[in-house]
XYZ file of C-alpha atoms in Angstrom:
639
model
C 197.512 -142.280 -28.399
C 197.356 -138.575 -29.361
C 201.053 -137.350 -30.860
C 203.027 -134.921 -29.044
C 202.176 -131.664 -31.160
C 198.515 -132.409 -30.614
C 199.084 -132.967 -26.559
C 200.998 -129.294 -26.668
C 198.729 -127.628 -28.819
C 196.352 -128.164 -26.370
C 197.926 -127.572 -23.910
C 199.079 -124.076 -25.214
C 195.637 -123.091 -25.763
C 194.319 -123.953 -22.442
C 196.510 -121.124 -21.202
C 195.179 -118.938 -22.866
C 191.738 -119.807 -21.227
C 193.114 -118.509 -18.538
C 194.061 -115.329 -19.787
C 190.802 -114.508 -21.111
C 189.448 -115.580 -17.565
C 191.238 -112.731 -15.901
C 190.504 -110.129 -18.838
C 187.013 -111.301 -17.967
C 187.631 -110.276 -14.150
C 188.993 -106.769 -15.082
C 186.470 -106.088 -17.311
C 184.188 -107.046 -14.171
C 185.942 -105.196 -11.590
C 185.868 -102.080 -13.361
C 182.355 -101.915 -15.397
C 180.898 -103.246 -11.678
C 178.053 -100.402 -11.577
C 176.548 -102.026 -14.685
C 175.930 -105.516 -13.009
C 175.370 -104.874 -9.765
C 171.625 -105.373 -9.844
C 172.818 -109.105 -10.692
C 173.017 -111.390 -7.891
C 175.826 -113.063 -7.276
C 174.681 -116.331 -8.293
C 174.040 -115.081 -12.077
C 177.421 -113.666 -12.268
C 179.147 -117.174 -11.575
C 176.449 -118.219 -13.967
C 178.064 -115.280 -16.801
C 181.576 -116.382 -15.929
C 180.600 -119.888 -16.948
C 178.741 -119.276 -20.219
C 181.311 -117.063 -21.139
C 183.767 -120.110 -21.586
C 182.044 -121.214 -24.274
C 182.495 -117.493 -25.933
C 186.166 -117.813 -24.554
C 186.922 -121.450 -26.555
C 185.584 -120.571 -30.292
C 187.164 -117.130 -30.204
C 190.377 -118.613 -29.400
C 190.008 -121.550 -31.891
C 188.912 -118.777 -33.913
C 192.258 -116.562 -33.936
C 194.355 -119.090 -33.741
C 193.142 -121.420 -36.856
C 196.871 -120.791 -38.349
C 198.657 -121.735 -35.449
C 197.131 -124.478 -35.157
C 197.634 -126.200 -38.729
C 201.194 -124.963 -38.582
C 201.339 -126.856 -34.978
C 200.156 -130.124 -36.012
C 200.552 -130.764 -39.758
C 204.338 -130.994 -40.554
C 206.363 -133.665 -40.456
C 207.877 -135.236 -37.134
C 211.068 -133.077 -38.557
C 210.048 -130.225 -38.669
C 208.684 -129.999 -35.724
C 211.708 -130.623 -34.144
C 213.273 -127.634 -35.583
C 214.182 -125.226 -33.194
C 213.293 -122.397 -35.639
C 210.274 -123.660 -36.203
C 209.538 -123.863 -33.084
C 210.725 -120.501 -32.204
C 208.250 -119.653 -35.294
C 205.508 -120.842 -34.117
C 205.916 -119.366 -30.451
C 206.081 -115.805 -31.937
C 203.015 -116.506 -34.025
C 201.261 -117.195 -30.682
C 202.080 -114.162 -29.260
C 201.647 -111.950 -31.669
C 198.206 -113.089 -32.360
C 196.923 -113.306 -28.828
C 198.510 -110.137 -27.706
C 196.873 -108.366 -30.681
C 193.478 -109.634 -29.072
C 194.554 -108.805 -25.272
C 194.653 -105.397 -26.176
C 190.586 -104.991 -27.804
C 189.964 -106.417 -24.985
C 191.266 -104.394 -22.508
C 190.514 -101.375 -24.379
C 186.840 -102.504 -24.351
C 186.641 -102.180 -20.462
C 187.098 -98.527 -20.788
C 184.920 -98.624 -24.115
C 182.305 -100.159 -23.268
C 181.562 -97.470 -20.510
C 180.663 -95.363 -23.519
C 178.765 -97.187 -25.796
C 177.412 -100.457 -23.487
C 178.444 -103.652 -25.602
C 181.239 -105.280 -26.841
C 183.213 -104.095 -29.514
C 182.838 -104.851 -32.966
C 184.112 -104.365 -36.226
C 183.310 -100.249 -35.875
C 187.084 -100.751 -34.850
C 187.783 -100.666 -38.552
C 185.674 -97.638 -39.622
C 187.467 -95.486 -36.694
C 191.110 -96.394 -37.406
C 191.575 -92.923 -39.164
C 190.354 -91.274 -35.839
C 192.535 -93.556 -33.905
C 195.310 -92.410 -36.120
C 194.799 -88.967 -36.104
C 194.959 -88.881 -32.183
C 197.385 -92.074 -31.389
C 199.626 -89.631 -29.036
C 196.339 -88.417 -27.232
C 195.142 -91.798 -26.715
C 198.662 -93.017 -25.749
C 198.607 -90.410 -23.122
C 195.418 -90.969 -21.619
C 195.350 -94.341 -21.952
C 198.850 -95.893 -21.724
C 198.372 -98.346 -19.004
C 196.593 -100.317 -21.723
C 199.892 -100.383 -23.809
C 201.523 -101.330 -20.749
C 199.291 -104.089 -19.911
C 198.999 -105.028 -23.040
C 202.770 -105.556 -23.268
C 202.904 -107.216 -19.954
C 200.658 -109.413 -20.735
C 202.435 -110.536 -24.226
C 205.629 -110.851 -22.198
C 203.894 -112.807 -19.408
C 202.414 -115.260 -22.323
C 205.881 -115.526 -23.815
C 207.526 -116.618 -20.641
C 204.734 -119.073 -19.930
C 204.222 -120.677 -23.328
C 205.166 -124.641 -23.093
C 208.382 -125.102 -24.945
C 208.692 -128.443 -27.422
C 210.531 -131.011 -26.060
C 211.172 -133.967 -27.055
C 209.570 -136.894 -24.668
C 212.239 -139.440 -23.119
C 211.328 -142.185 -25.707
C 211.300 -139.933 -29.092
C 207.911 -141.096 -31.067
C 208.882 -143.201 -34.471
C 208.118 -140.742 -36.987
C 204.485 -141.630 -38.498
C 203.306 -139.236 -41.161
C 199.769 -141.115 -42.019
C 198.946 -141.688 -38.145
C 199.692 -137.799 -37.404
C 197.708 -136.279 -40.677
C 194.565 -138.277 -39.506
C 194.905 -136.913 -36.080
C 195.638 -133.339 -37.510
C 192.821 -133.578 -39.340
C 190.533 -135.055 -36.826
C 191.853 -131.853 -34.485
C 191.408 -129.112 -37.039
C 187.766 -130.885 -38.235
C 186.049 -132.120 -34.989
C 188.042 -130.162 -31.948
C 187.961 -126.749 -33.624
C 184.880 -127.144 -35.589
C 182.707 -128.011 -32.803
C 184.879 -125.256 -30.429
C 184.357 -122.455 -33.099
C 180.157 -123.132 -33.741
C 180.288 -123.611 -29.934
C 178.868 -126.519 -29.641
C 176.328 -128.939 -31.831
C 173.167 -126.789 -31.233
C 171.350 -126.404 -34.596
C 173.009 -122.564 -34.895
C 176.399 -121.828 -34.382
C 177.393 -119.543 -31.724
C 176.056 -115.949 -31.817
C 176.817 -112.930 -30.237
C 172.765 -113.237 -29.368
C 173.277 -116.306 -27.045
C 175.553 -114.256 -24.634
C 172.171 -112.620 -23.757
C 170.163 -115.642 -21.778
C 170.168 -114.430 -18.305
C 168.546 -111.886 -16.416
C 169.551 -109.246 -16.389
C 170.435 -109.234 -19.753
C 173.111 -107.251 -19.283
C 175.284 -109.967 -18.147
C 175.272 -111.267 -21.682
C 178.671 -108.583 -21.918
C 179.984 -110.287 -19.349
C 179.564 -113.610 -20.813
C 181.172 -112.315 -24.124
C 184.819 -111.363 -25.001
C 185.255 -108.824 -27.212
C 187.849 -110.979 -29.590
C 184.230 -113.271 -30.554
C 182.418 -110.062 -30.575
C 184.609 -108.255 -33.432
C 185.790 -111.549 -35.227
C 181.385 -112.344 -35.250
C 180.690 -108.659 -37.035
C 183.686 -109.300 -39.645
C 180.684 -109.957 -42.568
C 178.263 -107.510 -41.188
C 178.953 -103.464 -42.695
C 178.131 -101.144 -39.772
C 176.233 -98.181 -40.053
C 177.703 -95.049 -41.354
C 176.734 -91.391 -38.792
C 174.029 -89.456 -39.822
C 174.804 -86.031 -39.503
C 171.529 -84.041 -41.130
C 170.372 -82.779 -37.805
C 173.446 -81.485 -34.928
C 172.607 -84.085 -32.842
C 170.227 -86.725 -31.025
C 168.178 -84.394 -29.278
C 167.503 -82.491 -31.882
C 166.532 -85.113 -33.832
C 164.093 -86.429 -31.458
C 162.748 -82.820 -30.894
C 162.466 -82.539 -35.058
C 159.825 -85.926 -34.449
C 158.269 -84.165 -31.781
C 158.823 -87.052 -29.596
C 158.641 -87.508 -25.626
C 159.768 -90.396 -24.475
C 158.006 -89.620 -21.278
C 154.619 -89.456 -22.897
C 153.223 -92.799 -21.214
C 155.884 -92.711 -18.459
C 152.546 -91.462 -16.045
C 149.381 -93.039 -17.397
C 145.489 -90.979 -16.734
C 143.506 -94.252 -16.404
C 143.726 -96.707 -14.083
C 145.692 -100.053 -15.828
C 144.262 -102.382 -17.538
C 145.383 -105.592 -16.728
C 143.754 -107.990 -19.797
C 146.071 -110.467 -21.451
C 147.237 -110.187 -24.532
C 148.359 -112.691 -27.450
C 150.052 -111.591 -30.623
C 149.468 -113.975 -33.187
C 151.973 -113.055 -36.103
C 151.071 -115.548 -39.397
C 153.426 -116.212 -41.198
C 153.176 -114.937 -45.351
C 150.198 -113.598 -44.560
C 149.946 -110.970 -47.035
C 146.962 -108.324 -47.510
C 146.658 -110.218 -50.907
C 145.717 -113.225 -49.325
C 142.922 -111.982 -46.976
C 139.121 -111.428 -48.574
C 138.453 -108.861 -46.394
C 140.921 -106.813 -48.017
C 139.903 -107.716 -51.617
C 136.157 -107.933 -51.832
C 135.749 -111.537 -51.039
C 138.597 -112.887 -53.277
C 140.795 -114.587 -50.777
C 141.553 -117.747 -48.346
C 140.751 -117.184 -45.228
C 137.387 -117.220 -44.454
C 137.913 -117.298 -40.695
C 140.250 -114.099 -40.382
C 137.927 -112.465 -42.886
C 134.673 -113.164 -40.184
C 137.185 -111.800 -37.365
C 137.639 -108.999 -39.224
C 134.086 -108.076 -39.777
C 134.035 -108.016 -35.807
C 137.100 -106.385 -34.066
C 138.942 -103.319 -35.313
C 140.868 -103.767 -38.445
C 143.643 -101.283 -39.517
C 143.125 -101.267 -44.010
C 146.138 -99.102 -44.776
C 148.893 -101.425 -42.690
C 152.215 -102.450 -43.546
C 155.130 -104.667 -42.571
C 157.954 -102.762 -41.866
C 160.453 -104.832 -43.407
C 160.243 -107.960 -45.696
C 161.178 -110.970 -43.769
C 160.676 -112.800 -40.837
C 163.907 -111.639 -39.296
C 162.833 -107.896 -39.281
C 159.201 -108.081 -38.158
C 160.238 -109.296 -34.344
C 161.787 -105.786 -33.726
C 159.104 -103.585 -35.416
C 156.506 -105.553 -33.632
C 158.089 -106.597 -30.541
C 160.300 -103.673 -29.410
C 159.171 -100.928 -31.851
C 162.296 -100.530 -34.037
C 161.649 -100.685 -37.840
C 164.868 -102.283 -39.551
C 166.554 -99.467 -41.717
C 169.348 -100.942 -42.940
C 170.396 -104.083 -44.925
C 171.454 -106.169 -42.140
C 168.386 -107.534 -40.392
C 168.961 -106.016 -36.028
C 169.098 -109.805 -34.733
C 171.912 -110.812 -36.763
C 173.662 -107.562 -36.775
C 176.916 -106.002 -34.954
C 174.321 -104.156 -32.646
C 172.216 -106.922 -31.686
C 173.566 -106.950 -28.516
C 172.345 -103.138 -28.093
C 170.008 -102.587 -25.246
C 166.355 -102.691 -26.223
C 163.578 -102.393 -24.617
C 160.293 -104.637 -25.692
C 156.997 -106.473 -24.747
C 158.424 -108.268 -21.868
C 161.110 -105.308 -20.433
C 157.899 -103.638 -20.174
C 155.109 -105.477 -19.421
C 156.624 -107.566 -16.817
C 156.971 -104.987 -14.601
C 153.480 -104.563 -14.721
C 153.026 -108.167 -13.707
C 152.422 -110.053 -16.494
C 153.669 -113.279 -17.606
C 155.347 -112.875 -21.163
C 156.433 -115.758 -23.158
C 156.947 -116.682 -27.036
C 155.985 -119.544 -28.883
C 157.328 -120.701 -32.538
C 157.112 -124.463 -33.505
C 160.649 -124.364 -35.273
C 163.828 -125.592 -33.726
C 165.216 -123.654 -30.916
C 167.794 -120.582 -32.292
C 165.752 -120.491 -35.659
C 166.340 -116.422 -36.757
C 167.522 -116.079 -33.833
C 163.922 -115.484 -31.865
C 164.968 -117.256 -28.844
C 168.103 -115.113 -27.706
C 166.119 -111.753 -29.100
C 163.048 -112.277 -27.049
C 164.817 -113.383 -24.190
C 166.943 -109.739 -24.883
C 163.565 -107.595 -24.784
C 162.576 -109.383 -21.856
C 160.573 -112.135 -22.560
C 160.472 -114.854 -19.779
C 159.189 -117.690 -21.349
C 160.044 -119.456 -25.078
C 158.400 -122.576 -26.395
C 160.035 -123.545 -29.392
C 160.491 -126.978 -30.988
C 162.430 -128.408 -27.949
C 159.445 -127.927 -25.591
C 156.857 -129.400 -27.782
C 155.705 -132.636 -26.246
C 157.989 -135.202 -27.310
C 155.663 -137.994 -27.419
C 153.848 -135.731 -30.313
C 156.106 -134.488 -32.620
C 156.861 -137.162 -34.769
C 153.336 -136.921 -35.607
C 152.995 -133.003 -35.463
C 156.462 -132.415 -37.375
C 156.252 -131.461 -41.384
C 159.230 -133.147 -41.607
C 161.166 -129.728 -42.134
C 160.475 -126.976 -40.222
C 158.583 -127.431 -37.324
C 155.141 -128.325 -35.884
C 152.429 -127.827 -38.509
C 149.765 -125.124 -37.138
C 146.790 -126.638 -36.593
C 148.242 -129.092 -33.229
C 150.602 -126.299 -32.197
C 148.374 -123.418 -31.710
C 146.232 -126.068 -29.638
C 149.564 -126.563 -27.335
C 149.734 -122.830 -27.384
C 146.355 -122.794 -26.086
C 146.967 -125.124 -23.281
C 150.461 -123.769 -22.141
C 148.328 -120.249 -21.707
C 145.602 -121.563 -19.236
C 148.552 -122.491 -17.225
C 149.398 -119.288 -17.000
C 149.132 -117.378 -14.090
C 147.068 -114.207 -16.046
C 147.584 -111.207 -17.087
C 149.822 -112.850 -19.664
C 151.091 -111.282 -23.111
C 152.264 -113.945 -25.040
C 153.158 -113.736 -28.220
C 152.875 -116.794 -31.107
C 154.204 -117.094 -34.946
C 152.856 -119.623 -37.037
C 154.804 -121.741 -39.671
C 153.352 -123.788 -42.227
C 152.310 -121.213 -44.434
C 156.312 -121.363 -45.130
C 157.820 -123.393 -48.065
C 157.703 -126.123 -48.405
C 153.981 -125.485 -48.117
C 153.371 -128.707 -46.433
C 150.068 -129.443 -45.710
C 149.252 -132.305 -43.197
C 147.765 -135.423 -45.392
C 144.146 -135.242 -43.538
C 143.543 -131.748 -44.768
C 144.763 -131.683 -48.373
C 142.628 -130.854 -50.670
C 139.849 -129.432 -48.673
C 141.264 -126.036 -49.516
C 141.776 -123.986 -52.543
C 145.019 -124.155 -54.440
C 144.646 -120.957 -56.108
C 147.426 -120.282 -58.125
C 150.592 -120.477 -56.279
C 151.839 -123.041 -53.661
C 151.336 -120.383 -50.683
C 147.548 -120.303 -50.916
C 146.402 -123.671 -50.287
C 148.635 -123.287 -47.207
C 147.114 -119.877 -46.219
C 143.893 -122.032 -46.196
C 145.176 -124.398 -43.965
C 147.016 -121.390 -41.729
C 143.494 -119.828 -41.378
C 141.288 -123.617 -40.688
C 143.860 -123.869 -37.867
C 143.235 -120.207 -36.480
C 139.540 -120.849 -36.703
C 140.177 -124.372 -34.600
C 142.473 -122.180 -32.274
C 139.685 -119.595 -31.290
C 137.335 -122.125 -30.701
C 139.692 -123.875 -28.296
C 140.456 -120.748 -26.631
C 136.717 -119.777 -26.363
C 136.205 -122.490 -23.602
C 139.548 -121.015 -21.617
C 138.378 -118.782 -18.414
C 140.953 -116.116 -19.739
C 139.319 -115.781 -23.231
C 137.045 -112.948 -22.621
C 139.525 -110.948 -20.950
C 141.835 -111.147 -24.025
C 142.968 -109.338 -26.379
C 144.294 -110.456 -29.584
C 146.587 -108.539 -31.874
C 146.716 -110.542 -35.472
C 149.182 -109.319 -38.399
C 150.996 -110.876 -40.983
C 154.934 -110.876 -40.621
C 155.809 -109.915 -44.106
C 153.849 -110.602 -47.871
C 155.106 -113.182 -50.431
C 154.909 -113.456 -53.998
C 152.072 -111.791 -55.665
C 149.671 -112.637 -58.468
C 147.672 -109.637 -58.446
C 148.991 -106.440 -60.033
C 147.850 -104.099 -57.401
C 150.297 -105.710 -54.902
C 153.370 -105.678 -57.025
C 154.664 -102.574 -56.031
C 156.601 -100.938 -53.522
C 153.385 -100.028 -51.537
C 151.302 -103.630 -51.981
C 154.762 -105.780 -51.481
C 154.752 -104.057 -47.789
C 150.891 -104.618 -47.229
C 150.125 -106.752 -44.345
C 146.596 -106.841 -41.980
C 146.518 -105.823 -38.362
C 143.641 -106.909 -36.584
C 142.837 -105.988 -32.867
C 139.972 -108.097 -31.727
C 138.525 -108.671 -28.365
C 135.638 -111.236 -27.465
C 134.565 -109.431 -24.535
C 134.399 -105.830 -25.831
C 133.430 -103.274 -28.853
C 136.346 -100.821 -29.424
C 135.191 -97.142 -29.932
C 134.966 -95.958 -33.415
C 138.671 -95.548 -33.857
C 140.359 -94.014 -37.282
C 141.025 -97.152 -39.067
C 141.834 -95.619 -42.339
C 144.641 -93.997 -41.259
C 148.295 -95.589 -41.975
C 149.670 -97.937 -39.241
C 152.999 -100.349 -39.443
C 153.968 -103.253 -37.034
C 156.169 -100.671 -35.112
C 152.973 -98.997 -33.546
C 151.608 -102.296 -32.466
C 153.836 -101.921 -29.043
C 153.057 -98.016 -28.547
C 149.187 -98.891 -29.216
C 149.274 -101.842 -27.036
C 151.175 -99.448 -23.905
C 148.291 -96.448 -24.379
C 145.497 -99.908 -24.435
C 146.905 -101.034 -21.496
C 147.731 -98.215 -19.473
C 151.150 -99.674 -18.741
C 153.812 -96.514 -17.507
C 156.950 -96.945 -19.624
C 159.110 -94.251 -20.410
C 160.916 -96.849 -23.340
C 159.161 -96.390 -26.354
C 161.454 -95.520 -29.351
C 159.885 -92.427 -31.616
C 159.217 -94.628 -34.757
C 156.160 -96.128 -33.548
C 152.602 -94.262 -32.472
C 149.644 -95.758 -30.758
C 147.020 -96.391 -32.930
C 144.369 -95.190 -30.664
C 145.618 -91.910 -30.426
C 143.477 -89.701 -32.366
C 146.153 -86.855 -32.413
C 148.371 -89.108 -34.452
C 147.796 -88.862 -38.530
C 149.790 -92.389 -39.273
C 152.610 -92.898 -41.477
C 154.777 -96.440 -42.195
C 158.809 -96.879 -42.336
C 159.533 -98.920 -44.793
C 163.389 -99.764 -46.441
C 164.353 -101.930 -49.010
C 167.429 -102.283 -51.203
C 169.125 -98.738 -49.437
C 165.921 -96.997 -50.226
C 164.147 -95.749 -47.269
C 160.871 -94.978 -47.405
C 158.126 -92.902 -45.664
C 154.427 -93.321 -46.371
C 151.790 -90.474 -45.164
C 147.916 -90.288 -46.031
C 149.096 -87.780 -48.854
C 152.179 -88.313 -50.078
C 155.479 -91.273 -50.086
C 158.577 -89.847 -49.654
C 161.512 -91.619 -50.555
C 165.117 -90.710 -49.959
C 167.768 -92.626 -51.956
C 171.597 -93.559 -51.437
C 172.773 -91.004 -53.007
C 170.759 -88.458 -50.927
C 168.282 -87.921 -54.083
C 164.576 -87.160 -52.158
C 161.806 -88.591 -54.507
C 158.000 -87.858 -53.263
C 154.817 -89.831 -55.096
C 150.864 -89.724 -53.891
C 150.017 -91.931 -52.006
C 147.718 -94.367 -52.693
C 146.639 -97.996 -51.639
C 147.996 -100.428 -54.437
C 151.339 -98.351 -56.114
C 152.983 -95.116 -56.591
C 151.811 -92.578 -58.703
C 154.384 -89.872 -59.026
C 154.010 -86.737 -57.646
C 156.510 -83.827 -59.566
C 154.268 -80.914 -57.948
C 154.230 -81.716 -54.690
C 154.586 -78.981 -52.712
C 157.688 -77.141 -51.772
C 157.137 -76.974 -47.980
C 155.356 -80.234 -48.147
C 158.727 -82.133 -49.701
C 160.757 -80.468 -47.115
C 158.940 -81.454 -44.139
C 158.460 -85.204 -44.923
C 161.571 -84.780 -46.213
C 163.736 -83.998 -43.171
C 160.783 -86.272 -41.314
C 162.615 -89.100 -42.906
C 165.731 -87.904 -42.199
C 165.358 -87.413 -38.505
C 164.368 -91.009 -38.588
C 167.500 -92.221 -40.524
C 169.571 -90.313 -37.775
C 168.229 -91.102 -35.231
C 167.880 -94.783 -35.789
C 171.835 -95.164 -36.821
C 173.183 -92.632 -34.515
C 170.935 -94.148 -31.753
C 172.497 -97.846 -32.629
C 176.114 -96.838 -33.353
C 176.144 -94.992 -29.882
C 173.902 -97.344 -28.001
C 171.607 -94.822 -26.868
C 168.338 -95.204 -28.443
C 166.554 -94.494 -25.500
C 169.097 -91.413 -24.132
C 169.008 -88.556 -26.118
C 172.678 -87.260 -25.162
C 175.626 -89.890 -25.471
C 176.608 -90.722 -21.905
C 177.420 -93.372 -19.430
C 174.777 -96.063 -19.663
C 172.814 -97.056 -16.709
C 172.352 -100.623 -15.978
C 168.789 -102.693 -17.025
């Protein structure tokens, strides 16, 4: 039998479920414009999900109450004063909360999401106009205070049952403990899904949007605690400015001259696989044959580049066209539940099927919640895999080895009702380098643990295309191929800025020569989305400015690139580099390293100069506002 303090802890914090219910009604009632293209179904569905938000930011805030509710002695819990202790501790604490919250349902007309720790950064601004804001906005003192008072009045008093418990010190510390390490554990993670709770997994539904109605905005600024938010950048007067510096439209594909194109597409991002790796790239000396003889046949960008250096960053840059430039990757940032626009936003509107596959466990980076944010219908991860072959397919690790999961891959897609973009990363190229037993040694070890696997990566590519050459929907394919980031290097010509960046991209298509296309030029993954829009003839007006099709011949190329709070802008001629302390560094460009250019042109280092700039501003302004895709801060319209 539970003790008494455990029975009214509980009991004290189920009210205040019911608290956060209603602050999840207002915050419906008033922001309804935004989720009205939701039926009504979906929003019961929010409402729902939202309690699991609800219960860890709770357990969350209210971690001290809680050990000072259940770990005392039977005497002390008697106290009165104690008592009365604790009951102001749970007021103050939760009323603290009620108030972001309500504040966020006028907020959150402004910027579109939650609140997060920008509270913090702004509290001399709050400061400096506390009487304003109290004027304009003193119903949300009021409410605020109504709602502590209404809390206070309601909370379940301590009393002592009819027949007093015998006083049992050992018996109540292993129930504490078993509260405070199971109940509020399991509450706080939400749930015993391999990743803990996110502010990500809010955004499951269609529309997305209702993933802010599924959050509160107590988990969303308690979540963004360890992440540092972007600081303004204020180089250029504002947004539209900015964008007009870039000489971007946004409208530029909005009305398309051809007639559509409706071929599939599949991405196939490998992972590791580094320019360093490839033969094509380095005369011969490499491990993958297969790539290399793809190649030699489709259209293959030389001067390419990851825009960041992990995993984590190349799904936005490839995905949704937004180059990570800043040290907190965008999926597991404060703005990750920003609106975006990506492959699927886009294409299914068009018609096409979208859908994501990644042999790892489900919630792994974080791809599932971010795909299903840009629009992506479909995810096969780990729990989709047939179960009756993983035990056999698994590398014990990570997640299915290559070689049987790109044949599921291929399989899953001719049931697809076509066109179809999917998009599929690869794992085993990964540490710990685990090649399945049948296939060791047939490829070469080279001289780090990475390149036997790069071998294997590329046998199981070269087992994928023939599989998919017997598919009805292979010929009218096209398939984009890039590495997701590079790995260590052994070859000097790599270990630089430049070469630690250098990835392929590969557009190949069985049924069809491209034109002669500039292939010299620089290119990044953030123009793979852009190029793949202009290919397809798909109207969009939400393309962000960072990316350019690759088959426009207007477009020079250039690559975003930042790393350590350097940001970095490669063109043909020269790299320009702008540092955190606002020093501007510019070097000639060429393939493998930096050579430093002190000459460079006056007019030259101020236009790539304030190029990079605009970037910077318009890639933090645009998140800290919300408004990547709106030049002038405003009201945001719903998905």
């Amino acid at each position: 039998m539970f003790h008494y303090s455990l029975k009214i802890t509980f009991q004290r914090l189920s009210i205040l479920l019911l608290f956060y219910l209603g602050l999840r009604c207002a915050f419906f009632l008033f922001n309804q414009d935004v989720f009205e293209a939701a039926p009504p179904a979906q929003i019961l569905l929010a409402f729902l999900h939202g309690l699991r938000f609800d219960a860890a930011a709770l357990l969350t805030i209210n971690l001290p109450f809680i050990a000072l509710s259940v770990f005392p002695n039977i005497s002390s819990l008697r106290n009165r004063k104690y008592q009365q202790f604790l009951r102001i501790l749970y007021v103050l604490l939760n009323t603290v909360f009620f108030f972001v919250n309500l504040i966020d349902i006028e907020y959150f007309k402004f910027i579109g999401r939650r609140t997060s720790n920008e509270l913090l950064i702004i509290t001399q601004d709050i400061a400096d106009q506390a009487s304003h804001l109290a004027v304009d906005y003193w119903y949300f003192i009021f409410l605020t205070l109504l709602l502590g008072f209404i809390l206070n009045r309601i909370y379940p008093v301590y009393r002592e049952p009819r027949r007093p418990e015998q006083a049992n010190w050992d018996l109540q510390r292993v129930l504490a403990i078993f509260f405070l390490g199971i109940f509020c554990t399991l509450g706080i993670r939400g749930g015993t899904q391999y990743k803990p709770l996110r502010i990500s997994h809010a955004f499951v539904q269609e529309p997305a949007v209702l993933g802010n109605l599924a959050l509160n905005s107590t988990f969303t600024f308690i979540r963004s605690l360890n992440n540092a938010p972007l600081e303004k950048a204020n180089y250029f007067a504002n947004q539209a400015a900015v964008a007009r510096h870039l000489g971007f439209s946004p409208q530029k594909y909005a009305t398309q001259k051809l007639p559509p194109q409706p071929e599939n597409v599949v991405i196939i991002i490998l992972e590791s696989f580094a320019s360093e790796y490839i033969g094509y790239e380095n005369n011969g000396r490499g491990y993958t044959p297969f790539f290399d003889s793809l190649a030699a046949q489709g259209t293959f960008f030389r001067h390419n580049y990851a825009n960041g250096k992990r995993s984590i960053l190349a799904l936005p840059s490839i995905l949704a066209g937004l180059p990570s430039l800043m040290d907190d990757p965008f999926i597991s940032s404060v703005y990750e539940s920003n609106q975006l626009f990506g492959l699927g936003s886009i294409l299914n509107r068009a018609g096409y099927t979208t859908s994501f596959f990644h042999g790892a466990a489900n919630g792994t980076m974080g791809f599932n919640a971010f795909t299903k944010s840009i629009g992506i219908t479909h995810y096969y991860g780990l729990n989709e895999y047939p179960k009756e072959l993983k035990e056999r397919d698994y590398d014990g690790l990570w997640g299915i080895v290559d070689e049987p999961y790109l044949q599921y891959v291929v399989r899953q897609l001719t049931k697809q009702k076509p066109p179809f973009a999917a998009t599929v990363f690869t794992l085993s190229s990964h540490d710990p380098y685990f090649v399945p037993a049948e296939h060791r040694g047939k490829f070469p070890k080279g001289n780090l643990p990475i390149h036997e696997t790069i071998g294997y990566t590329d046998y199981a590519l070269r087992q994928f295309f023939k599989s998919a050459a017997r598919q009805p929907w292979y010929q009218n394919t096209l398939f984009v191929l890039t590495g997701d980031h590079t790995h260590k290097s052994k070859v000097k010509d790599y270990n630089n800025l430049v070469g630690m960046h250098k990835v392929p991209l590969l557009f190949y298509h069985p049924g069809k020569k491209f034109p002669a296309y500039n292939t010299v030029k620089i290119s990044q993954h953030a123009d793979i989305l852009p190029t793949l829009v202009h290919y397809l003839q798909v109207p969009t007006n939400k393309l962000l400015p960072f990316g350019h099709s690759l088959l426009d011949s207007a477009t020079t190329g250039q690559a975003l690139l930042y790393l350590e709070g350097v940001a970095t802008l490669l063109h043909q001629d020269y790299i320009t580099q702008l540092n955190p302390n606002e020093e501007l560094k510019l070097y000639q460009y060429q393939l493998h390293g930096l050579k430093r250019a002190p000459q460079a042109p006056d007019a030259k280092r101020r236009q790539y100069g304030d190029d990079l700039k605009a970037y910077l501003q318009y890639f933090k302004n645009g998140l800290i506002e919300n408004n990547l895709y709106y030049w002038i801060p405003s009201k945001l319209p719903a998905q």
